[in-house]
Coordinates of C-alpha atoms and ligand atoms in Angstrom, one line a residue:
M1 CA -21.0 8.5 2.7
R2 CA -19.6 8.1 -1.1
L3 CA -16.1 6.7 -1.3
L4 CA -14.4 6.9 -4.2
V5 CA -11.2 4.1 -3.8
T6 CA -8.8 4.1 -7.0
G7 CA -6.3 1.2 -7.1
G8 CA -9.0 -1.0 -5.2
A9 CA -8.6 -4.6 -6.7
G10 CA -5.1 -4.6 -5.6
F11 CA -3.6 -5.5 -2.4
I12 CA -4.3 -2.9 0.6
G13 CA -6.9 -1.1 -1.6
S14 CA -9.1 -4.3 -2.5
N15 CA -8.8 -5.2 2.1
F16 CA -9.1 -1.2 1.8
I17 CA -12.9 -1.8 0.4
R18 CA -13.4 -4.6 2.6
Y19 CA -12.9 -3.0 6.1
I20 CA -14.4 0.2 5.4
L21 CA -17.3 -1.2 3.9
T22 CA -17.3 -3.8 6.6
R23 CA -17.5 -1.0 8.9
H24 CA -20.0 1.3 7.7
P25 CA -22.6 -1.2 5.0
D26 CA -24.5 1.6 4.8
W27 CA -22.2 4.0 2.6
E28 CA -21.1 3.2 -1.0
V29 CA -17.8 2.8 -2.3
I30 CA -16.7 3.6 -6.1
N31 CA -13.6 1.1 -7.4
L32 CA -12.1 2.9 -10.4
D33 CA -9.2 0.7 -11.8
K34 CA -7.7 -0.3 -14.7
L35 CA -6.8 -3.6 -14.2
T36 CA -3.3 -4.0 -14.5
Y37 CA -1.3 -7.5 -14.1
A38 CA -2.1 -5.9 -10.3
G39 CA -5.4 -6.0 -10.5
N40 CA -7.9 -8.7 -9.4
L41 CA -11.6 -8.8 -9.1
A42 CA -11.3 -12.1 -7.2
N43 CA -9.8 -9.6 -4.3
L44 CA -13.1 -8.3 -4.1
R45 CA -15.6 -11.3 -5.4
D46 CA -17.4 -11.3 -1.6
V47 CA -16.9 -7.7 -1.3
A48 CA -18.9 -7.4 -5.1
A49 CA -21.5 -10.6 -3.6
N50 CA -22.6 -8.9 0.3
F51 CA -22.3 -5.0 -0.1
A52 CA -25.1 -3.3 -2.4
G53 CA -22.8 0.2 -1.9
Y54 CA -20.3 -1.0 -3.7
R55 CA -19.5 -0.4 -7.3
F56 CA -16.6 -1.4 -9.9
F57 CA -15.7 1.2 -12.7
Q58 CA -12.9 0.2 -15.3
G59 CA -10.5 2.7 -15.7
D60 CA -7.2 4.0 -16.3
I61 CA -6.7 7.3 -13.2
A62 CA -4.1 9.0 -16.1
D63 CA -7.5 9.0 -18.0
P64 CA -9.2 12.8 -17.3
D65 CA -12.9 11.3 -19.4
A66 CA -12.6 7.5 -17.6
V67 CA -12.0 9.6 -13.9
A68 CA -14.7 12.8 -15.2
A69 CA -16.8 10.1 -15.8
V70 CA -16.7 8.9 -12.6
F71 CA -16.6 12.2 -10.3
A72 CA -19.5 13.9 -12.2
T73 CA -21.4 10.7 -10.4
G74 CA -20.8 13.2 -6.8
I75 CA -18.2 12.1 -4.4
D76 CA -17.2 13.1 -0.8
A77 CA -14.4 11.8 -0.5
A78 CA -11.1 10.2 -2.8
L79 CA -8.2 7.9 -1.8
N80 CA -5.9 7.1 -4.5
F81 CA -4.4 3.9 -4.2
A82 CA -3.7 3.3 -7.5
A83 CA -0.2 3.1 -8.8
E84 CA 2.5 1.3 -10.7
T85 CA 4.0 -0.8 -7.3
H86 CA 7.0 -3.0 -7.8
V87 CA 10.6 -0.9 -7.6
D88 CA 11.9 -3.9 -9.6
R89 CA 10.0 -3.3 -12.4
S90 CA 10.4 0.5 -12.1
I91 CA 14.1 0.3 -12.9
T92 CA 13.3 -2.1 -15.6
D93 CA 10.5 0.6 -17.1
A94 CA 10.2 3.7 -15.2
A95 CA 7.1 5.4 -18.3
P96 CA 4.6 3.6 -16.7
F97 CA 5.5 4.6 -13.1
V98 CA 5.3 8.1 -14.5
R99 CA 1.8 8.1 -16.7
T100 CA 0.3 6.9 -13.6
N101 CA 1.9 7.4 -10.5
V102 CA 2.8 11.1 -11.2
E103 CA 0.1 11.9 -14.2
G104 CA -2.4 10.3 -12.8
T105 CA -2.2 11.8 -9.6
R106 CA -2.0 15.7 -11.2
V107 CA -5.6 14.5 -13.2
L108 CA -7.1 12.8 -9.7
L109 CA -6.4 16.5 -8.3
D110 CA -7.9 18.4 -11.2
A111 CA -10.7 16.9 -10.8
A112 CA -11.1 17.1 -7.3
R113 CA -10.8 20.3 -7.7
K114 CA -12.9 20.8 -10.4
Y115 CA -16.0 18.5 -9.1
K116 CA -14.9 20.6 -5.4
V117 CA -14.3 16.9 -3.2
P118 CA -14.2 17.9 0.2
R119 CA -11.1 15.6 1.0
F120 CA -8.6 13.6 -0.7
I121 CA -6.7 11.4 0.4
Q122 CA -3.1 10.1 -1.0
V123 CA -1.5 7.1 0.1
S124 CA 1.8 7.1 -0.3
T125 CA 4.8 5.7 1.0
D126 CA 7.6 5.3 3.3
E127 CA 10.1 5.1 0.4
V128 CA 10.0 8.9 -0.4
Y129 CA 12.4 9.2 2.6
G130 CA 15.0 7.1 0.9
S131 CA 17.3 4.7 3.0
L132 CA 18.6 5.0 6.7
E133 CA 21.7 3.9 7.9
P134 CA 21.8 1.4 11.0
G135 CA 21.3 3.7 14.5
D136 CA 19.8 6.6 12.5
P137 CA 16.6 7.6 13.9
P138 CA 13.0 7.2 11.9
F139 CA 12.2 9.9 9.6
T140 CA 9.4 11.3 10.5
E141 CA 7.2 13.7 8.8
E142 CA 10.1 16.6 8.8
S143 CA 11.8 14.3 7.1
P144 CA 13.6 15.4 4.0
L145 CA 12.2 13.5 0.4
A146 CA 15.3 11.8 -1.6
P147 CA 13.4 8.9 -3.3
N148 CA 15.6 6.8 -4.7
S149 CA 14.6 4.7 -6.6
P150 CA 12.1 5.6 -10.1
Y151 CA 9.3 4.2 -8.5
A152 CA 9.8 5.9 -5.1
A153 CA 10.7 9.1 -7.4
S154 CA 7.4 9.4 -8.5
K155 CA 5.7 9.1 -5.7
A156 CA 7.5 11.6 -4.3
G157 CA 6.7 13.9 -7.3
A158 CA 2.9 13.0 -6.4
D159 CA 3.2 13.8 -3.0
L160 CA 4.5 17.6 -4.0
L161 CA 2.1 17.6 -6.5
C162 CA -0.9 16.9 -3.8
R163 CA 1.3 19.4 -1.5
A164 CA 0.9 22.2 -3.8
Y165 CA -2.6 21.4 -5.0
H166 CA -3.1 21.7 -1.0
R167 CA -1.0 25.4 -1.0
T168 CA -1.8 26.7 -4.2
Y169 CA -5.5 26.1 -4.7
G170 CA -6.9 25.0 -1.3
L171 CA -7.3 21.5 -2.2
P172 CA -8.2 19.7 1.1
V173 CA -5.4 16.8 0.5
I174 CA -3.4 14.4 2.9
I175 CA -1.2 12.0 2.2
T176 CA -0.4 9.3 3.7
R177 CA 2.9 7.6 4.1
C178 CA 3.1 4.1 5.4
S179 CA 6.0 1.4 5.4
N180 CA 5.8 -2.8 3.7
N181 CA 2.2 -3.6 3.9
F182 CA 1.6 -7.5 4.3
G183 CA -1.4 -9.8 4.6
P184 CA -3.7 -11.3 2.3
Y185 CA -4.6 -11.0 -1.3
Q186 CA -0.5 -9.5 -2.1
F187 CA 0.6 -10.0 -5.3
P188 CA 3.2 -12.8 -5.4
E189 CA 6.2 -10.4 -7.0
K190 CA 6.2 -9.2 -3.0
L191 CA 8.5 -10.4 -0.7
I192 CA 6.2 -12.0 2.1
P193 CA 3.6 -13.8 -0.3
L194 CA 6.8 -14.4 -2.9
T195 CA 8.5 -16.1 -0.3
I196 CA 5.1 -17.8 1.4
T197 CA 4.5 -19.0 -2.1
N198 CA 7.6 -21.2 -3.2
A199 CA 8.2 -21.8 0.0
L200 CA 5.0 -24.1 -0.1
E201 CA 6.2 -24.9 -4.3
N202 CA 9.6 -26.0 -3.0
K203 CA 11.3 -23.1 -5.4
P204 CA 14.3 -21.3 -4.7
I205 CA 13.1 -17.9 -2.0
P206 CA 15.7 -15.4 -3.7
V207 CA 17.4 -13.3 -1.4
Y208 CA 19.0 -9.9 -2.4
G209 CA 22.7 -9.2 -2.0
D210 CA 23.5 -10.2 1.6
G211 CA 19.3 -10.2 3.0
Q212 CA 20.8 -7.5 5.7
N213 CA 18.4 -5.2 4.5
I214 CA 15.9 -4.1 7.2
R215 CA 11.9 -2.9 6.5
D216 CA 9.4 -2.4 8.9
W217 CA 6.5 -4.5 8.7
L218 CA 2.9 -2.8 8.8
Y219 CA -0.2 -5.3 8.9
V220 CA -2.5 -4.5 6.0
E221 CA -5.6 -4.0 8.3
D222 CA -3.8 -1.7 11.1
N223 CA -3.5 0.8 7.5
C224 CA -6.3 0.2 6.9
R225 CA -7.6 1.6 10.4
A226 CA -5.4 4.4 9.7
L227 CA -6.6 5.6 6.6
E228 CA -10.5 5.4 8.1
L229 CA -9.1 8.1 10.8
V230 CA -7.0 10.3 8.3
L231 CA -10.5 9.3 6.6
L232 CA -12.3 10.8 9.2
S233 CA -10.1 12.6 11.0
G234 CA -7.6 14.5 9.2
Q235 CA -6.2 17.1 8.8
P236 CA -6.1 18.9 4.9
G237 CA -2.0 19.7 3.9
E238 CA -1.3 17.1 6.8
V239 CA 1.5 14.2 6.0
Y240 CA 1.1 11.0 8.9
N241 CA 3.0 8.5 8.6
I242 CA 1.8 4.9 9.4
G243 CA 4.5 2.9 10.7
G244 CA 4.5 -1.0 11.9
G245 CA 7.0 -0.3 14.6
K246 CA 8.5 -3.8 13.8
E247 CA 12.1 -3.8 12.1
I248 CA 13.3 -6.8 10.6
R249 CA 16.1 -8.1 8.7
N250 CA 15.1 -9.3 5.4
I251 CA 17.0 -12.4 5.8
D252 CA 15.7 -13.0 9.5
L253 CA 12.3 -12.7 8.3
I254 CA 12.2 -14.9 6.0
R255 CA 13.6 -18.1 8.4
L256 CA 10.6 -16.6 10.5
L257 CA 8.8 -17.9 7.5
L258 CA 10.0 -20.9 6.4
K259 CA 9.8 -21.9 10.4
L260 CA 5.6 -20.9 10.2
L261 CA 5.6 -23.1 7.1
G262 CA 7.8 -26.0 8.5
K263 CA 9.9 -25.5 5.1
S264 CA 14.1 -26.2 5.1
E265 CA 16.4 -23.1 4.6
E266 CA 18.2 -24.9 2.5
L267 CA 15.3 -22.8 0.2
I268 CA 17.1 -19.6 0.4
T269 CA 18.8 -18.6 -2.9
F270 CA 21.4 -15.3 -2.3
V271 CA 20.8 -13.2 -5.7
P272 CA 22.5 -10.1 -7.1
D273 CA 21.6 -7.2 -5.3
R274 CA 19.3 -4.5 -6.9
P275 CA 20.6 -1.5 -8.0
G276 CA 20.0 1.4 -5.5
H277 CA 18.7 -1.1 -2.5
D278 CA 18.0 1.3 0.4
R279 CA 19.8 -0.6 3.2
R280 CA 16.4 0.4 5.9
Y281 CA 13.4 2.2 6.5
A282 CA 11.9 2.8 9.8
L283 CA 8.9 5.4 10.6
D284 CA 8.3 7.7 13.6
T285 CA 4.6 7.1 14.4
A286 CA 4.3 9.5 17.3
K287 CA 2.1 12.3 15.2
I288 CA -0.6 9.9 14.5
T289 CA -0.9 7.8 17.3
R290 CA -0.6 11.5 19.5
E291 CA -3.1 13.3 17.0
L292 CA -5.9 10.8 16.1
G293 CA -5.5 8.3 18.2
W294 CA -4.0 5.4 16.0
R295 CA -2.4 2.5 17.5
R296 CA -1.8 -1.1 16.0
E297 CA -3.7 -3.8 17.0
Y298 CA -1.7 -6.7 15.5
S299 CA 1.5 -8.3 16.7
F300 CA 4.0 -8.5 14.2
E301 CA 4.0 -12.5 14.8
E302 CA 0.3 -12.4 15.6
A303 CA -0.5 -10.4 11.2
L304 CA 2.5 -12.9 10.1
R305 CA 0.9 -16.2 11.6
R306 CA -3.0 -15.3 10.0
T307 CA -1.0 -13.8 6.5
V308 CA 0.7 -17.5 6.1
Q309 CA -2.3 -19.4 7.2
W310 CA -4.5 -17.6 4.8
Y311 CA -1.9 -18.5 2.0
V312 CA -1.7 -21.6 2.9
E313 CA -6.0 -21.4 2.7
N314 CA -6.1 -20.1 -0.7
P315 CA -3.7 -21.6 -3.0
G316 CA -6.7 -21.6 -5.8
W317 CA -6.3 -17.7 -5.4
W318 CA -2.5 -17.5 -5.7
Q319 CA -2.0 -20.7 -8.4
P320 CA -2.2 -18.7 -11.3
Ligands
NAD401 P1 -0.5 -3.1 -6.0 O1 0.2 -3.1 -7.1 O2 -1.3 -4.8 -5.4 O3 -2.5 -2.8 -6.8 C1 -2.2 -1.3 -7.6 C2 -3.8 -0.9 -8.4 O4 -3.8 -0.1 -9.1 C3 -3.5 -2.2 -9.0 O5 -5.7 -2.9 -8.3 C4 -3.5 -1.7 -10.3 O6 -5.2 -3.0 -11.3 C5 -4.4 -0.7 -10.0 N1 -3.8 0.3 -11.0 C6 -2.4 0.7 -11.7 N2 -2.1 1.5 -12.5 C7 -3.3 2.4 -12.5 C8 -4.5 3.2 -13.4 N3 -3.1 3.9 -14.2 N4 -5.5 3.5 -13.1 C9 -5.9 3.1 -12.0 N5 -5.8 1.6 -11.6 C10 -4.7 1.3 -11.5 O7 -0.4 -2.0 -4.7 P2 -0.5 -1.8 -3.1 O8 0.2 -3.2 -3.2 O9 -2.0 -1.9 -3.0 O10 -0.5 -0.4 -3.1 C11 -1.5 0.5 -2.5 C12 -0.6 1.6 -2.7 O11 -0.2 2.2 -1.5 C13 0.5 2.3 -4.0 O12 -0.6 4.2 -3.5 C14 1.4 2.1 -3.2 O13 2.5 3.3 -3.9 C15 1.0 2.0 -1.5 N6 1.8 1.3 -1.1 C16 2.4 0.4 -1.1 C17 2.9 -0.2 -0.1 C18 2.8 -1.7 -0.2 O14 3.7 -2.5 1.2 N7 2.0 -2.8 -0.8 C19 3.5 0.5 0.7 C20 3.9 1.4 1.1 C21 2.8 2.5 -0.1

């Protein structure tokens, strides 16, 4: 198997490359990453040292020449993780989000067509479904797309292009939509690593609005296992939700992290709410469980403890 992973120097991509090469050491994995602020080759230092099948190419998924150069080497499957991913940044400037998330996906899809790639997996997000109110049933794969942030809109645009390339050209595209991931190597602009690293440095922990927003948390390794199943046995043209099954209010999550770290709740600082802030996300994962046999291996509490421990033990990774 020769896999192309785009955005492999980011959080989920680097965890996926490590996971997949550990389980399939004879596979080749080509990592195509532009190395934006979110990409960090330190995430893969151990992988580069331990696996002969790992290759890195620095390049932009929206650059057709860079993409063609990689596809021309022969690819059995492509997984597109590359994206601009931070909602707050998309509110400040949507342009890089449209360029990478929509146009970049279009460039990859065209290359996959041209080079007849047998499998293309688009790593999308639950945010394309928009927001739930407390008490609403979780989103299924049939829920309408109703994105609320420029980030979510750009991911929904990419999903629709993927759907169209499957319907129009028969391209074997599969879309996965996961909930909020957490785990090692997550850039400390996102809620969990920001809270842990600020707490470790006794800095204030910003909480948007009233802190009542609810997210559904998925341990990154459980997502990697789901992606492996989709890669090996998912059906082209299908969408699979991947959720953590653990809904928790932001404020309760922050309190839990402070307790695990032995830090005071006095660090919590409420700040004005994010514009258009989604209230609640929750995913129905019956389809991937029924059709591909996926289930989570880690409890939320165990995964959170592991994550906290990783940041405590690796200040050399996050302090720079
Ligand atoms: P991340 O921000 O940590 O990493 C993104 C990676 O993409 C970085 O290595 C960056 O250098 C690379 N990249 C950005 N623009 C690029 C371009 N034009 N060409 C090539 N590489 C480029 O992101 P993440 O959290 O690992 O998310 C990975 C994927 O999963 C994204 O598509 C995201 O939308 C999706 N997702 C993430 C979460 C989450 O909780 N982190 C939840 C749902 C979906």
